[in-house]
Coordinates of C-alpha atoms in Angstrom, one line a residue:
V1341 CA -33.1 10.9 155.2
V1342 CA -30.9 8.2 155.5
S1343 CA -31.1 4.7 158.1
T1344 CA -28.2 2.4 158.8
Q1345 CA -29.7 -0.2 161.1
S1346 CA -26.4 -2.3 162.4
T1347 CA -27.1 -5.5 165.3
G1348 CA -30.3 -4.2 166.1
K1349 CA -28.7 -0.4 165.9
S1350 CA -30.0 2.0 163.7
K1351 CA -29.5 5.2 163.6
T1352 CA -30.2 9.0 161.2
I1353 CA -28.7 11.5 160.0
E1354 CA -31.5 14.3 158.9
G1355 CA -31.0 16.9 155.7
F1356 CA -29.9 13.9 152.8
G1357 CA -32.8 14.0 151.7
S1358 CA -33.1 18.8 150.7
L1359 CA -29.9 17.6 148.7
L1360 CA -32.1 16.1 145.7
G1361 CA -33.2 19.4 144.5
Y1362 CA -29.6 20.4 143.5
L1363 CA -29.5 17.5 141.0
P1364 CA -30.8 19.6 137.7
F1365 CA -28.8 22.1 138.5
C1366 CA -25.9 19.8 138.0
L1367 CA -26.6 18.3 134.8
T1368 CA -27.3 22.3 133.9
L1369 CA -23.5 22.0 135.1
L1370 CA -22.3 19.1 133.6
I1371 CA -23.6 19.8 129.6
G1372 CA -24.1 24.3 129.8
G1373 CA -19.9 23.3 131.0
G1374 CA -19.1 20.8 129.6
I1375 CA -20.0 22.2 126.2
V1376 CA -19.0 25.9 126.7
V1377 CA -15.2 24.5 126.9
C1378 CA -15.9 22.6 124.2
Y1379 CA -16.9 25.0 121.7
C1380 CA -14.2 27.5 123.2
V1381 CA -11.4 25.1 122.5
A1382 CA -12.9 23.7 118.6
V1383 CA -12.6 27.7 118.1
S1384 CA -9.8 28.6 119.4
L1385 CA -8.1 25.7 117.6
G1386 CA -9.8 26.1 114.1
H1387 CA -11.8 23.1 114.4
V1388 CA -15.4 24.2 114.2
E1389 CA -17.1 27.6 112.5
A1390 CA -18.3 30.9 116.0
A1391 CA -21.6 31.0 114.7
F1392 CA -23.0 28.7 116.3
P1393 CA -22.0 25.0 115.3
Y1394 CA -23.9 21.8 116.1
I1395 CA -23.5 21.0 119.5
S1396 CA -21.7 17.2 118.6
D1397 CA -19.6 19.4 116.3
T1398 CA -17.9 20.7 119.2
G1399 CA -16.9 17.5 120.9
T1400 CA -15.7 15.6 117.9
F1401 CA -12.5 16.0 117.2
P1402 CA -9.5 15.5 120.5
P1403 CA -8.3 17.4 122.9
E1404 CA -12.2 18.6 123.3
S1405 CA -13.6 15.0 122.8
C1406 CA -12.1 13.8 125.1
I1407 CA -14.7 16.4 127.2
F1408 CA -17.2 16.1 125.5
T1409 CA -18.0 12.2 125.9
L1410 CA -16.4 12.6 130.0
S1411 CA -19.1 15.4 130.7
L1412 CA -22.1 13.9 128.5
N1413 CA -21.0 9.6 130.2
C1414 CA -21.2 11.7 133.8
A1415 CA -24.5 14.1 132.5
A1416 CA -26.4 10.9 131.6
V1417 CA -25.5 9.2 134.6
V1418 CA -27.5 12.7 136.9
A1419 CA -30.1 13.0 134.4
I1420 CA -30.7 8.9 135.3
A1421 CA -31.1 10.1 138.5
I1422 CA -33.8 12.2 138.5
F1423 CA -35.1 10.1 135.8
T1424 CA -35.6 7.7 138.6
L1425 CA -36.1 10.4 141.1
K1426 CA -39.0 12.0 139.2
Y1427 CA -40.9 8.6 138.7
L1428 CA -40.6 7.7 142.9
H1429 CA -42.3 11.2 143.3
V1430 CA -45.2 11.1 141.6
K1431 CA -45.2 7.3 142.4
Q1432 CA -45.0 8.0 145.6
Y1433 CA -47.5 11.5 146.1
N1434 CA -50.4 8.8 144.0
R1435 CA -50.7 5.7 145.9
G1436 CA -54.4 5.7 145.0
C1437 CA -55.2 7.5 141.9
S1438 CA -55.2 5.1 138.5
S1439 CA -54.0 3.1 137.3
R1440 CA -53.9 5.9 133.6
V1441 CA -51.7 8.2 135.8
R1442 CA -49.2 4.8 136.4
R1443 CA -49.0 3.5 132.7
V1444 CA -48.0 7.2 131.9
N1445 CA -45.7 7.8 134.7
T1446 CA -43.5 4.3 133.9
A1447 CA -44.0 5.1 129.8
A1448 CA -42.2 8.4 131.0
L1449 CA -39.6 6.0 132.7
I1450 CA -38.6 4.5 130.2
V1451 CA -38.5 7.1 127.7
G1452 CA -36.3 9.4 129.8
Y1453 CA -33.6 6.2 130.0
T1454 CA -33.6 6.2 126.5
S1455 CA -32.9 9.3 126.2
A1456 CA -30.3 9.4 128.4
F1457 CA -28.8 6.3 126.8
G1458 CA -28.9 8.1 123.4
I1459 CA -26.2 10.6 124.9
M1460 CA -23.7 8.3 126.0
V1461 CA -24.8 7.5 121.9
V1462 CA -23.7 11.0 121.2
A1463 CA -20.8 11.1 123.9
A1464 CA -19.3 8.4 122.2
F1465 CA -20.0 7.8 118.6
Q1466 CA -18.1 11.3 117.3
E1467 CA -20.0 11.8 113.8
T1468 CA -16.9 11.1 112.1
N1469 CA -16.8 7.8 113.0
V1470 CA -19.2 6.7 113.1
L1471 CA -22.1 9.3 111.4
S1472 CA -25.3 6.9 111.4
V1473 CA -24.7 5.3 115.6
H1474 CA -23.7 8.6 116.5
V1475 CA -27.7 10.6 113.8
I1476 CA -29.2 7.7 116.2
G1477 CA -27.9 8.5 119.6
A1478 CA -28.6 12.2 118.7
M1479 CA -32.2 10.5 118.0
M1480 CA -32.8 9.6 121.0
A1481 CA -31.2 12.4 123.5
F1482 CA -33.9 14.6 121.1
L1483 CA -36.7 13.2 120.8
G1484 CA -36.8 11.0 124.0
G1485 CA -36.6 14.3 125.7
T1486 CA -39.2 15.8 123.9
V1487 CA -41.6 13.1 124.0
Y1488 CA -40.8 12.5 128.1
M1489 CA -41.6 16.3 128.1
F1490 CA -45.3 15.9 127.2
L1491 CA -45.9 12.8 128.8
I1492 CA -44.6 14.5 132.4
A1493 CA -46.2 17.8 131.0
S1494 CA -49.7 15.5 131.1
L1495 CA -50.0 14.3 134.8
G1496 CA -50.1 18.0 136.1
F1497 CA -53.3 18.0 133.7
M1498 CA -54.5 14.7 135.3
R1499 CA -57.3 15.5 137.8
D1500 CA -56.8 12.8 140.2
V1501 CA -52.6 13.6 140.3
N1502 CA -51.2 15.6 143.0
F1503 CA -46.9 16.6 143.1
G1504 CA -46.9 18.6 146.4
V1505 CA -47.2 21.3 144.9
N1506 CA -48.6 24.0 142.6
E1507 CA -49.2 21.2 140.1
A1508 CA -51.6 23.3 137.3
R1509 CA -48.6 26.4 137.1
Y1510 CA -46.4 24.0 136.5
S1511 CA -47.9 21.7 134.3
R1512 CA -48.4 25.1 132.0
A1513 CA -45.1 25.5 131.7
R1514 CA -43.7 22.1 131.2
L1515 CA -46.0 21.8 127.8
G1516 CA -45.2 25.1 126.5
M1517 CA -41.9 23.8 126.8
A1518 CA -42.8 20.5 125.2
V1519 CA -43.8 21.8 122.5
L1520 CA -41.1 24.4 122.5
S1521 CA -38.6 21.1 122.0
L1522 CA -40.9 19.6 119.7
I1523 CA -41.1 22.9 117.1
S1524 CA -37.0 23.3 117.9
F1525 CA -37.0 19.3 116.6
I1526 CA -39.1 20.0 113.7
L1527 CA -38.0 22.9 112.4
T1528 CA -33.9 22.0 113.6
I1529 CA -34.5 18.7 110.8
V1530 CA -35.8 20.0 108.2
T1531 CA -33.7 23.2 108.0
A1532 CA -30.1 20.8 108.5
T1533 CA -31.4 18.1 105.6
F1534 CA -31.6 21.4 102.9
A1535 CA -29.2 23.0 104.2
N1536 CA -26.9 20.1 103.5
S1537 CA -28.9 18.4 100.6
V1538 CA -27.3 21.8 98.7
W1539 CA -24.3 22.2 100.8
E1540 CA -21.1 23.8 98.8
P1541 CA -17.6 23.4 101.3
A1542 CA -15.1 25.8 100.5
D1543 CA -12.8 23.6 102.5
P1544 CA -14.1 19.6 101.5
D1545 CA -11.7 18.3 103.9
N1546 CA -13.3 20.2 107.2
A1547 CA -16.8 19.3 106.5
L1548 CA -17.6 20.8 110.0
L1549 CA -15.9 24.1 109.3
W1550 CA -19.6 26.4 107.6
S1551 CA -18.1 29.6 106.6
P1552 CA -20.7 32.3 105.5
Y1553 CA -19.5 32.1 101.7
D1554 CA -20.8 28.2 101.9
T1555 CA -24.1 27.6 100.0
G1556 CA -26.8 27.2 102.5
Y1557 CA -25.1 28.6 105.4
N1558 CA -28.1 30.7 106.9
I1559 CA -30.1 27.7 106.5
H1560 CA -26.9 25.1 108.7
V1561 CA -26.8 27.9 111.2
V1562 CA -30.7 27.9 111.4
A1563 CA -30.3 24.3 111.6
T1564 CA -27.6 24.8 115.1
A1565 CA -29.3 27.4 116.2
F1566 CA -32.8 25.6 117.1
E1567 CA -30.7 22.5 118.0
W1568 CA -29.4 25.3 121.0
V1569 CA -32.9 26.3 121.4
M1570 CA -33.6 23.0 122.3
A1571 CA -31.0 21.8 124.3
L1572 CA -31.3 24.6 126.4
D1573 CA -35.4 24.3 126.7
L1574 CA -34.1 20.6 127.7
L1575 CA -32.1 21.7 130.8
V1576 CA -35.3 24.5 132.0
F1577 CA -37.7 21.6 131.9
L1578 CA -35.5 19.7 133.9
M1579 CA -34.6 22.7 136.1
T1580 CA -38.8 22.7 137.4
F1581 CA -38.1 19.4 139.8
S1582 CA -35.8 21.2 142.1
Q1583 CA -38.7 21.7 144.0
E1584 CA -40.8 18.6 143.6
L1585 CA -36.6 16.7 144.3
H1586 CA -37.3 18.5 146.9
L1587 CA -39.9 17.5 149.3
I1588 CA -38.4 13.5 148.7
Q1589 CA -36.2 11.7 150.9
L1590 CA -34.8 9.2 150.1
Q1591 CA -33.7 5.9 153.3
V1592 CA -31.2 4.2 153.3
G1593 CA -31.2 0.5 155.2
L1594 CA -28.3 -1.2 156.2
V1595 CA -28.4 -4.8 158.7
R1596 CA -25.2 -7.0 159.1
Q1597 CA -26.5 -10.6 158.7
P1598 CA -25.0 -12.7 160.8
S1599 CA -21.7 -14.9 159.0
I1600 CA -22.1 -18.1 158.0
S1601 CA -19.6 -21.2 159.4
T1602 CA -17.6 -23.3 157.1

């Protein structure tokens, strides 16, 4: 509901709140669509190999880097909106809950914001320019996203929590996705570290173009595959918020202040 108030009169417009449930799908479209476009451009220009490059590799060189940065920055803004709305949803439905629920909900919001900021860092600092900052951003995005998933999943198992939907069903599914994200994160780090330690590139001038004949190539593909799984897992997790976000209605009040004479 959107309320507009001016000179003592108010006007109400129905139906705005129901649109909030589509935000997770907008996020998936921004990230998924942007990455697919970047992948197609990068592969067609020979910037990356076709078989499971790292997600960041698809947006390192221009022109795909421009699309990559734009889509991830827009996605980060949408993610911040989703994290905020989820926080307000839990807060609104659990006004009389224990302090533990409030602490976990607040922690999830902070971790979510950290993850969204990490997405912006990944988009702004390409790995071929400032690798250390890019890696820090990726850690913030993926590790922060994984922690966020566990925090939100844990809320559903607290006795006095109400989401307005079937908490048990969603919580079990979310916990499973959180575990999958954690496993994927660990395996990505381990396999990527090992693959890079033994890699002898056929083309030293292009550090992103792995060849099937390179030492460590198979382990590299395992690492990149788990990174893609981790990203997809997080997007599916956030899409489970759709039904809950449909329950939220925003009310915006605009009040005209009296003019100040000079």
